[in-house]
mmCIF file of C-alpha atoms in Angstrom:
data_model
loop_
_atom_site.group_PDB
_atom_site.id
_atom_site.type_symbol
_atom_site.label_atom_id
_atom_site.label_comp_id
_atom_site.label_asym_id
_atom_site.label_seq_id
_atom_site.Cartn_x
_atom_site.Cartn_y
_atom_site.Cartn_z
ATOM 1 C CA UNK S 1 250.379 68.659 59.785
ATOM 2 C CA UNK S 2 251.915 68.902 63.646
ATOM 3 C CA UNK S 3 249.822 67.802 66.483
ATOM 4 C CA UNK S 4 249.473 71.363 67.895
ATOM 5 C CA UNK S 5 247.170 71.855 64.779
ATOM 6 C CA UNK S 6 244.535 69.655 66.206
ATOM 7 C CA UNK S 7 242.379 70.323 69.437
ATOM 8 C CA UNK S 8 239.817 68.189 71.031
ATOM 9 C CA UNK S 9 236.479 69.885 71.998
ATOM 10 C CA UNK S 10 232.934 68.892 72.805
ATOM 11 C CA UNK S 11 231.458 72.102 71.777
ATOM 12 C CA UNK S 12 230.339 73.221 68.258
ATOM 13 C CA UNK S 13 228.641 75.623 66.551
ATOM 14 C CA UNK S 14 225.109 73.851 66.907
ATOM 15 C CA UNK S 15 225.685 73.311 70.409
ATOM 16 C CA UNK S 16 226.345 77.059 70.837
ATOM 17 C CA UNK S 17 223.093 77.927 68.958
ATOM 18 C CA UNK S 18 221.207 75.218 71.151
ATOM 19 C CA UNK S 19 222.464 76.902 74.393
ATOM 20 C CA UNK S 20 221.245 80.262 73.298
ATOM 21 C CA UNK S 21 217.810 79.080 71.791
ATOM 22 C CA UNK S 22 217.437 76.809 74.757
ATOM 23 C CA UNK S 23 217.753 79.864 77.092
ATOM 24 C CA UNK S 24 215.371 81.896 75.416
ATOM 25 C CA UNK S 25 212.713 78.924 75.124
ATOM 26 C CA UNK S 26 213.647 78.481 79.084
ATOM 27 C CA UNK S 27 212.546 82.264 79.983
ATOM 28 C CA UNK S 28 209.577 82.037 77.741
ATOM 29 C CA UNK S 29 208.377 79.280 79.560
ATOM 30 C CA UNK S 30 209.355 80.602 82.955
ATOM 31 C CA UNK S 31 206.890 83.490 82.075
ATOM 32 C CA UNK S 32 204.188 81.217 80.947
ATOM 33 C CA UNK S 33 201.682 82.113 83.716
ATOM 34 C CA UNK S 34 201.883 85.669 82.558
ATOM 35 C CA UNK S 35 200.764 84.861 78.798
ATOM 36 C CA UNK S 36 199.139 81.269 78.683
ATOM 37 C CA UNK S 37 195.743 80.077 80.028
ATOM 38 C CA UNK S 38 195.110 77.747 82.539
ATOM 39 C CA UNK S 39 194.422 74.781 80.350
ATOM 40 C CA UNK S 40 197.699 75.698 78.390
ATOM 41 C CA UNK S 41 199.711 75.732 81.968
ATOM 42 C CA UNK S 42 198.212 72.378 82.794
ATOM 43 C CA UNK S 43 199.100 70.467 79.704
ATOM 44 C CA UNK S 44 202.536 72.035 79.838
ATOM 45 C CA UNK S 45 202.911 71.003 83.375
ATOM 46 C CA UNK S 46 202.067 67.600 82.543
ATOM 47 C CA UNK S 47 204.402 67.667 79.337
ATOM 48 C CA UNK S 48 207.370 68.765 81.638
ATOM 49 C CA UNK S 49 206.460 65.840 84.212
ATOM 50 C CA UNK S 50 206.585 63.096 81.520
ATOM 51 C CA UNK S 51 209.915 64.544 80.077
ATOM 52 C CA UNK S 52 211.360 64.145 83.520
ATOM 53 C CA UNK S 53 210.116 60.687 83.968
ATOM 54 C CA UNK S 54 211.270 59.625 80.270
ATOM 55 C CA UNK S 55 214.843 61.689 81.129
ATOM 56 C CA UNK S 56 215.160 59.379 84.087
ATOM 57 C CA UNK S 57 213.969 56.000 82.435
ATOM 58 C CA UNK S 58 216.314 56.830 79.467
ATOM 59 C CA UNK S 59 219.334 57.329 81.715
ATOM 60 C CA UNK S 60 218.541 53.920 83.379
ATOM 61 C CA UNK S 61 217.834 51.774 80.395
ATOM 62 C CA UNK S 62 219.631 53.768 77.695
ATOM 63 C CA UNK S 63 222.941 54.025 79.471
ATOM 64 C CA UNK S 64 223.093 51.698 82.356
ATOM 65 C CA UNK S 65 221.225 48.878 80.471
ATOM 66 C CA UNK S 66 218.494 48.501 83.456
ATOM 67 C CA UNK S 67 215.356 48.031 81.444
ATOM 68 C CA UNK S 68 212.686 48.596 83.928
ATOM 69 C CA UNK S 69 208.936 48.022 83.438
ATOM 70 C CA UNK S 70 208.110 48.903 86.969
ATOM 71 C CA UNK S 71 209.187 52.659 87.477
ATOM 72 C CA UNK S 72 205.723 53.448 88.484
ATOM 73 C CA UNK S 73 206.723 51.767 91.746
ATOM 74 C CA UNK S 74 208.360 55.104 92.518
ATOM 75 C CA UNK S 75 205.861 57.279 91.080
ATOM 76 C CA UNK S 76 203.366 55.859 93.081
ATOM 77 C CA UNK S 77 205.735 55.714 96.397
ATOM 78 C CA UNK S 78 206.612 59.270 96.136
ATOM 79 C CA UNK S 79 202.682 60.117 95.701
ATOM 80 C CA UNK S 80 201.801 58.127 98.899
ATOM 81 C CA UNK S 81 204.620 59.697 100.728
ATOM 82 C CA UNK S 82 203.602 63.044 99.853
ATOM 83 C CA UNK S 83 200.194 62.586 101.170
ATOM 84 C CA UNK S 84 201.422 60.874 104.277
ATOM 85 C CA UNK S 85 203.741 63.274 105.145
ATOM 86 C CA UNK S 86 201.561 66.201 104.650
ATOM 87 C CA UNK S 87 198.365 64.689 106.329
ATOM 88 C CA UNK S 88 200.053 63.011 109.276
ATOM 89 C CA UNK S 89 203.353 64.669 109.538
ATOM 90 C CA UNK S 90 202.437 68.318 109.052
ATOM 91 C CA UNK S 91 205.189 68.852 106.338
ATOM 92 C CA UNK S 92 204.606 71.628 103.948
ATOM 93 C CA UNK S 93 204.114 69.974 100.363
ATOM 94 C CA UNK S 94 207.344 71.136 98.706
ATOM 95 C CA UNK S 95 209.199 70.052 101.624
ATOM 96 C CA UNK S 96 207.385 66.559 101.337
ATOM 97 C CA UNK S 97 208.424 66.403 97.926
ATOM 98 C CA UNK S 98 212.130 66.529 98.757
ATOM 99 C CA UNK S 99 211.608 63.890 101.566
ATOM 100 C CA UNK S 100 209.563 61.853 99.473
ATOM 101 C CA UNK S 101 212.823 61.494 97.071
ATOM 102 C CA UNK S 102 215.037 60.740 100.008
ATOM 103 C CA UNK S 103 212.633 57.901 100.999
ATOM 104 C CA UNK S 104 212.220 56.738 97.673
ATOM 105 C CA UNK S 105 216.459 56.241 97.815
ATOM 106 C CA UNK S 106 216.090 54.390 100.839
ATOM 107 C CA UNK S 107 213.712 52.220 99.843
ATOM 108 C CA UNK S 108 215.326 51.407 96.386
ATOM 109 C CA UNK S 109 218.302 50.185 98.235
ATOM 110 C CA UNK S 110 216.864 46.816 99.354
ATOM 111 C CA UNK S 111 214.830 46.634 96.326
ATOM 112 C CA UNK S 112 218.087 46.818 94.324
ATOM 113 C CA UNK S 113 219.698 44.415 96.135
ATOM 114 C CA UNK S 114 217.087 42.083 95.265
ATOM 115 C CA UNK S 115 216.349 42.663 91.799
ATOM 116 C CA UNK S 116 219.774 42.890 90.772
ATOM 117 C CA UNK S 117 220.305 39.522 91.052
ATOM 118 C CA UNK S 118 218.082 39.008 87.930
ATOM 119 C CA UNK S 119 219.251 39.460 84.208
ATOM 120 C CA UNK S 120 217.584 40.399 81.093
ATOM 121 C CA UNK S 121 213.982 39.689 81.153
ATOM 122 C CA UNK S 122 213.830 38.357 84.419
ATOM 123 C CA UNK S 123 214.983 41.874 85.657
ATOM 124 C CA UNK S 124 212.212 43.637 83.437
ATOM 125 C CA UNK S 125 209.554 41.219 85.021
ATOM 126 C CA UNK S 126 211.054 41.430 88.480
ATOM 127 C CA UNK S 127 210.723 45.171 88.400
ATOM 128 C CA UNK S 128 207.099 44.770 87.634
ATOM 129 C CA UNK S 129 206.718 42.323 90.343
ATOM 130 C CA UNK S 130 207.729 44.772 92.988
ATOM 131 C CA UNK S 131 205.544 47.530 91.617
ATOM 132 C CA UNK S 132 202.733 45.287 92.045
ATOM 133 C CA UNK S 133 203.879 44.439 95.500
ATOM 134 C CA UNK S 134 203.976 48.372 96.369
ATOM 135 C CA UNK S 135 200.534 48.765 94.804
ATOM 136 C CA UNK S 136 198.997 45.906 96.844
ATOM 137 C CA UNK S 137 200.716 46.997 99.948
ATOM 138 C CA UNK S 138 199.413 50.705 99.718
ATOM 139 C CA UNK S 139 195.862 49.370 99.023
ATOM 140 C CA UNK S 140 195.796 47.898 102.556
ATOM 141 C CA UNK S 141 196.833 51.241 104.247
ATOM 142 C CA UNK S 142 193.358 52.562 105.478
ATOM 143 C CA UNK S 143 194.689 55.415 106.763
ATOM 144 C CA UNK S 144 195.306 56.751 103.041
ATOM 145 C CA UNK S 145 191.935 55.536 101.641
ATOM 146 C CA UNK S 146 192.850 52.010 101.118
ATOM 147 C CA UNK S 147 191.740 50.696 97.573
ATOM 148 C CA UNK S 148 189.553 53.633 97.197
ATOM 149 C CA UNK S 149 192.324 56.277 97.591
ATOM 150 C CA UNK S 150 192.345 59.518 99.362
ATOM 151 C CA UNK S 151 192.114 63.258 98.488
ATOM 152 C CA UNK S 152 194.548 66.102 100.026
ATOM 153 C CA UNK S 153 192.655 68.167 102.654
ATOM 154 C CA UNK S 154 191.609 71.930 101.489
ATOM 155 C CA UNK S 155 193.989 73.211 104.214
ATOM 156 C CA UNK S 156 197.347 71.268 102.885
ATOM 157 C CA UNK S 157 196.167 72.701 99.355
ATOM 158 C CA UNK S 158 195.703 76.199 100.557
ATOM 159 C CA UNK S 159 199.380 76.106 102.310
ATOM 160 C CA UNK S 160 200.825 76.249 98.778
ATOM 161 C CA UNK S 161 199.077 79.675 97.912
ATOM 162 C CA UNK S 162 195.667 81.361 99.015
ATOM 163 C CA UNK S 163 194.798 82.067 95.490
ATOM 164 C CA UNK S 164 193.664 79.228 92.966
ATOM 165 C CA UNK S 165 195.845 81.159 90.100
ATOM 166 C CA UNK S 166 198.823 81.211 92.624
ATOM 167 C CA UNK S 167 198.741 77.531 93.156
ATOM 168 C CA UNK S 168 198.488 76.845 89.560
ATOM 169 C CA UNK S 169 201.350 78.966 88.907
ATOM 170 C CA UNK S 170 203.270 77.401 91.795
ATOM 171 C CA UNK S 171 202.368 73.762 90.383
ATOM 172 C CA UNK S 172 203.460 75.115 86.805
ATOM 173 C CA UNK S 173 206.982 76.344 88.094
ATOM 174 C CA UNK S 174 207.609 73.323 89.939
ATOM 175 C CA UNK S 175 207.083 70.849 86.980
ATOM 176 C CA UNK S 176 209.205 73.195 84.910
ATOM 177 C CA UNK S 177 211.944 72.976 87.521
ATOM 178 C CA UNK S 178 211.838 69.067 87.597
ATOM 179 C CA UNK S 179 212.195 68.727 83.839
ATOM 180 C CA UNK S 180 215.174 71.372 83.958
ATOM 181 C CA UNK S 181 216.852 69.780 87.150
ATOM 182 C CA UNK S 182 216.434 66.099 85.746
ATOM 183 C CA UNK S 183 217.820 67.226 82.264
ATOM 184 C CA UNK S 184 220.568 69.258 83.660
ATOM 185 C CA UNK S 185 221.497 66.447 86.065
ATOM 186 C CA UNK S 186 221.552 63.633 83.439
ATOM 187 C CA UNK S 187 223.580 66.055 81.281
ATOM 188 C CA UNK S 188 226.598 66.616 83.683
ATOM 189 C CA UNK S 189 226.428 63.436 85.127
ATOM 190 C CA UNK S 190 227.218 62.230 81.578
ATOM 191 C CA UNK S 191 230.022 64.581 81.430
ATOM 192 C CA UNK S 192 231.844 63.184 84.604
ATOM 193 C CA UNK S 193 234.006 60.002 84.922
ATOM 194 C CA UNK S 194 231.140 58.282 86.119
ATOM 195 C CA UNK S 195 229.208 59.315 82.869
ATOM 196 C CA UNK S 196 232.092 57.865 80.861
ATOM 197 C CA UNK S 197 232.022 54.912 82.866
ATOM 198 C CA UNK S 198 228.218 54.326 82.288
ATOM 199 C CA UNK S 199 228.647 55.116 78.464
ATOM 200 C CA UNK S 200 231.404 52.404 78.136
ATOM 201 C CA UNK S 201 228.939 50.056 79.923
ATOM 202 C CA UNK S 202 226.343 51.011 77.347
ATOM 203 C CA UNK S 203 228.628 50.292 74.470
ATOM 204 C CA UNK S 204 230.055 47.159 75.432
ATOM 205 C CA UNK S 205 229.564 45.849 79.212
ATOM 206 C CA UNK S 206 232.276 43.235 78.940
ATOM 207 C CA UNK S 207 235.124 45.567 77.497
ATOM 208 C CA UNK S 208 234.131 48.375 80.375
ATOM 209 C CA UNK S 209 234.500 45.507 82.933
ATOM 210 C CA UNK S 210 237.911 44.560 81.690
ATOM 211 C CA UNK S 211 239.242 48.350 81.844
ATOM 212 C CA UNK S 212 238.356 48.165 85.608
ATOM 213 C CA UNK S 213 234.952 49.849 85.649
ATOM 214 C CA UNK S 214 233.031 48.671 88.676
ATOM 215 C CA UNK S 215 229.630 47.679 86.523
ATOM 216 C CA UNK S 216 227.841 46.725 89.443
ATOM 217 C CA UNK S 217 228.323 49.847 91.706
ATOM 218 C CA UNK S 218 227.790 52.241 88.693
ATOM 219 C CA UNK S 219 224.224 50.337 87.916
ATOM 220 C CA UNK S 220 223.317 50.359 91.618
ATOM 221 C CA UNK S 221 223.985 54.042 91.942
ATOM 222 C CA UNK S 222 222.013 54.961 88.791
ATOM 223 C CA UNK S 223 219.213 53.106 89.929
ATOM 224 C CA UNK S 224 219.103 54.582 93.486
ATOM 225 C CA UNK S 225 219.186 58.039 91.952
ATOM 226 C CA UNK S 226 216.718 57.483 89.377
ATOM 227 C CA UNK S 227 214.436 56.032 92.060
ATOM 228 C CA UNK S 228 215.032 59.118 94.141
ATOM 229 C CA UNK S 229 214.200 61.481 91.450
ATOM 230 C CA UNK S 230 211.109 59.629 90.060
ATOM 231 C CA UNK S 231 209.597 59.328 93.552
ATOM 232 C CA UNK S 232 209.944 63.383 93.815
ATOM 233 C CA UNK S 233 208.215 63.246 90.412
ATOM 234 C CA UNK S 234 205.517 61.135 91.447
ATOM 235 C CA UNK S 235 205.016 63.362 94.637
ATOM 236 C CA UNK S 236 204.819 66.329 92.228
ATOM 237 C CA UNK S 237 202.331 64.416 89.873
ATOM 238 C CA UNK S 238 199.909 63.550 92.658
ATOM 239 C CA UNK S 239 200.260 67.154 94.447
ATOM 240 C CA UNK S 240 198.848 68.369 91.124
ATOM 241 C CA UNK S 241 196.008 65.793 90.720
ATOM 242 C CA UNK S 242 195.029 66.476 94.569
ATOM 243 C CA UNK S 243 194.111 62.905 94.791
ATOM 244 C CA UNK S 244 195.614 59.417 94.599
ATOM 245 C CA UNK S 245 194.383 55.565 94.606
ATOM 246 C CA UNK S 246 196.529 52.445 94.117
ATOM 247 C CA UNK S 247 195.501 52.057 90.787
ATOM 248 C CA UNK S 248 196.384 55.556 89.608
ATOM 249 C CA UNK S 249 199.759 55.818 91.481
ATOM 250 C CA UNK S 250 200.988 52.353 90.233
ATOM 251 C CA UNK S 251 199.506 52.506 86.655
ATOM 252 C CA UNK S 252 202.053 50.685 84.168
ATOM 253 C CA UNK S 253 200.362 52.415 81.440
ATOM 254 C CA UNK S 254 200.351 55.950 82.522
ATOM 255 C CA UNK S 255 203.857 55.720 84.423
ATOM 256 C CA UNK S 256 205.754 53.062 82.359
ATOM 257 C CA UNK S 257 204.307 52.328 79.234
ATOM 258 C CA UNK S 258 203.967 55.739 77.636
ATOM 259 C CA UNK S 259 207.230 56.670 78.945
ATOM 260 C CA UNK S 260 208.920 53.716 77.214
ATOM 261 C CA UNK S 261 206.980 54.555 74.138
ATOM 262 C CA UNK S 262 208.439 58.468 74.473
ATOM 263 C CA UNK S 263 211.818 57.164 74.778
ATOM 264 C CA UNK S 264 211.957 54.578 71.909
ATOM 265 C CA UNK S 265 210.435 56.796 69.416
ATOM 266 C CA UNK S 266 212.691 59.949 70.210
ATOM 267 C CA UNK S 267 215.901 57.866 70.685
ATOM 268 C CA UNK S 268 217.120 55.781 73.502
ATOM 269 C CA UNK S 269 220.633 56.574 74.887
ATOM 270 C CA UNK S 270 220.387 60.158 74.033
ATOM 271 C CA UNK S 271 219.519 63.306 76.135
ATOM 272 C CA UNK S 272 217.620 64.925 72.947
ATOM 273 C CA UNK S 273 215.610 61.885 72.330
ATOM 274 C CA UNK S 274 213.244 62.140 75.230
ATOM 275 C CA UNK S 275 212.541 65.525 74.380
ATOM 276 C CA UNK S 276 211.543 64.732 71.014
ATOM 277 C CA UNK S 277 209.520 61.913 72.042
ATOM 278 C CA UNK S 278 207.687 63.771 74.643
ATOM 279 C CA UNK S 279 206.668 66.451 72.172
ATOM 280 C CA UNK S 280 205.385 63.960 69.568
ATOM 281 C CA UNK S 281 203.659 61.910 72.269
ATOM 282 C CA UNK S 282 201.688 64.823 73.198
ATOM 283 C CA UNK S 283 201.051 66.124 69.763
ATOM 284 C CA UNK S 284 199.537 62.487 69.021
ATOM 285 C CA UNK S 285 197.617 62.545 72.232
ATOM 286 C CA UNK S 286 196.154 65.811 72.039
ATOM 287 C CA UNK S 287 195.124 65.144 68.511
ATOM 288 C CA UNK S 288 193.632 61.769 68.738
ATOM 289 C CA UNK S 289 192.595 61.430 72.589
ATOM 290 C CA UNK S 290 188.776 61.750 71.531
ATOM 291 C CA UNK S 291 189.171 58.896 69.235
ATOM 292 C CA UNK S 292 189.058 56.131 71.923
ATOM 293 C CA UNK S 293 190.782 52.939 71.122
ATOM 294 C CA UNK S 294 192.237 54.288 67.766
ATOM 295 C CA UNK S 295 194.316 56.836 70.013
ATOM 296 C CA UNK S 296 196.507 53.615 71.146
ATOM 297 C CA UNK S 297 196.382 51.852 68.043
ATOM 298 C CA UNK S 298 198.070 54.778 66.190
ATOM 299 C CA UNK S 299 200.618 55.064 69.197
ATOM 300 C CA UNK S 300 201.266 51.407 68.593
ATOM 301 C CA UNK S 301 201.671 51.685 64.742
ATOM 302 C CA UNK S 302 203.886 54.751 65.241
ATOM 303 C CA UNK S 303 206.035 52.823 67.579
ATOM 304 C CA UNK S 304 206.409 49.958 65.240
ATOM 305 C CA UNK S 305 207.335 51.978 62.082
ATOM 306 C CA UNK S 306 210.133 53.992 63.828
ATOM 307 C CA UNK S 307 211.556 50.755 65.350
ATOM 308 C CA UNK S 308 211.662 49.362 61.812
ATOM 309 C CA UNK S 309 212.829 52.394 59.985
ATOM 310 C CA UNK S 310 214.988 54.058 62.744
ATOM 311 C CA UNK S 311 215.969 51.480 65.219
ATOM 312 C CA UNK S 312 217.708 54.434 67.105
ATOM 313 C CA UNK S 313 214.802 56.404 67.384
ATOM 314 C CA UNK S 314 213.909 59.848 65.296
ATOM 315 C CA UNK S 315 216.931 61.778 66.658
ATOM 316 C CA UNK S 316 219.310 58.693 66.025
ATOM 317 C CA UNK S 317 218.172 59.102 62.465
ATOM 318 C CA UNK S 318 218.667 62.868 62.455
ATOM 319 C CA UNK S 319 222.144 62.659 64.185
ATOM 320 C CA UNK S 320 223.258 59.805 61.778
ATOM 321 C CA UNK S 321 222.288 61.966 58.785
ATOM 322 C CA UNK S 322 223.443 65.552 59.910
ATOM 323 C CA UNK S 323 225.811 64.928 62.521
ATOM 324 C CA UNK S 324 224.113 67.031 65.147
ATOM 325 C CA UNK S 325 224.502 67.122 68.873
ATOM 326 C CA UNK S 326 222.441 69.658 70.917
ATOM 327 C CA UNK S 327 223.818 68.458 74.291
ATOM 328 C CA UNK S 328 227.964 68.425 73.814
ATOM 329 C CA UNK S 329 228.666 64.902 75.440
ATOM 330 C CA UNK S 330 230.859 63.638 72.434
ATOM 331 C CA UNK S 331 234.847 64.676 72.008
ATOM 332 C CA UNK S 332 235.176 66.145 68.638
ATOM 333 C CA UNK S 333 238.973 66.564 66.923
ATOM 334 C CA UNK S 334 239.412 69.922 65.046
ATOM 335 C CA UNK S 335 241.819 71.271 62.738
ATOM 336 C CA UNK S 336 242.956 74.741 64.018
ATOM 337 C CA UNK S 337 242.948 76.756 60.960
ATOM 338 C CA UNK S 338 243.709 79.872 62.560
ATOM 339 C CA UNK S 339 247.582 78.981 62.327
ATOM 340 C CA UNK S 340 249.534 79.874 59.375
ATOM 341 C CA UNK S 341 250.911 76.880 57.348
ATOM 342 C CA UNK S 342 254.378 76.603 55.869
#
């Protein structure tokens, strides 16, 4: 065969089908306020927010190797910035979400400069300590309710929309948009040169450094961007809850432990993994939520079984067996069969 008989591509029949199905699913989800009930929209909105958080944690831990157990720091920070900006600054809630992301990026710079001095388990512990510092600090802010927390004033809530249904629809669309924007951002970032560098760091950090990749700078950028988007998601979470407190805002269970569970069972280091993990997590939660502590025991048992039987997660197991990739990131060499052979 001649070299011209081969061509390199990222697309396949599966990815093309996935694009079509994804577009149809997105249209259906956008129209959800016209066919779904209030409870269904709230559940789907929460699912979208967890999916966004899981995708961001996966980008940081699965690709950059920054295993953080303190991302609740930025969830809570974003929530408190939303309350501060809207109550004291008179900023519209939607604008406050964007500003919270900018402030999250700014506060992440000195945090990153500090914790990037740590390695391995010390880095993970350091992120948790930073989150606790955030929690204790905001618990001292009496203007925002101190340790007991605060609620959004009625006037600010009504600034979103006059009617209750209008506010619920807007909250749902914002949650859906956050998930779509995060997944799209991760996807397109991984297709850039910096994304290739990040994948190289994930596969072999020593080899990546020997090829001239600035490992520290790449990880730093990922951490700052992840912090900014996580702060925006946090602001949106507490805009939906309408109330915030230090314990709720900086909950390690809600905003880190469950997120790690989602990524691990779905497949770390893949875009598809958090999607599958989120769907499975919510299926288990809705089925077993009334069972009390049994619910948490089942989650732990599921995580242990999957880690033992499928170390790369459910999507890793599927991909290894069927060579599937819904988001075209890998390069594939194909033979051009359309040409006539001599």
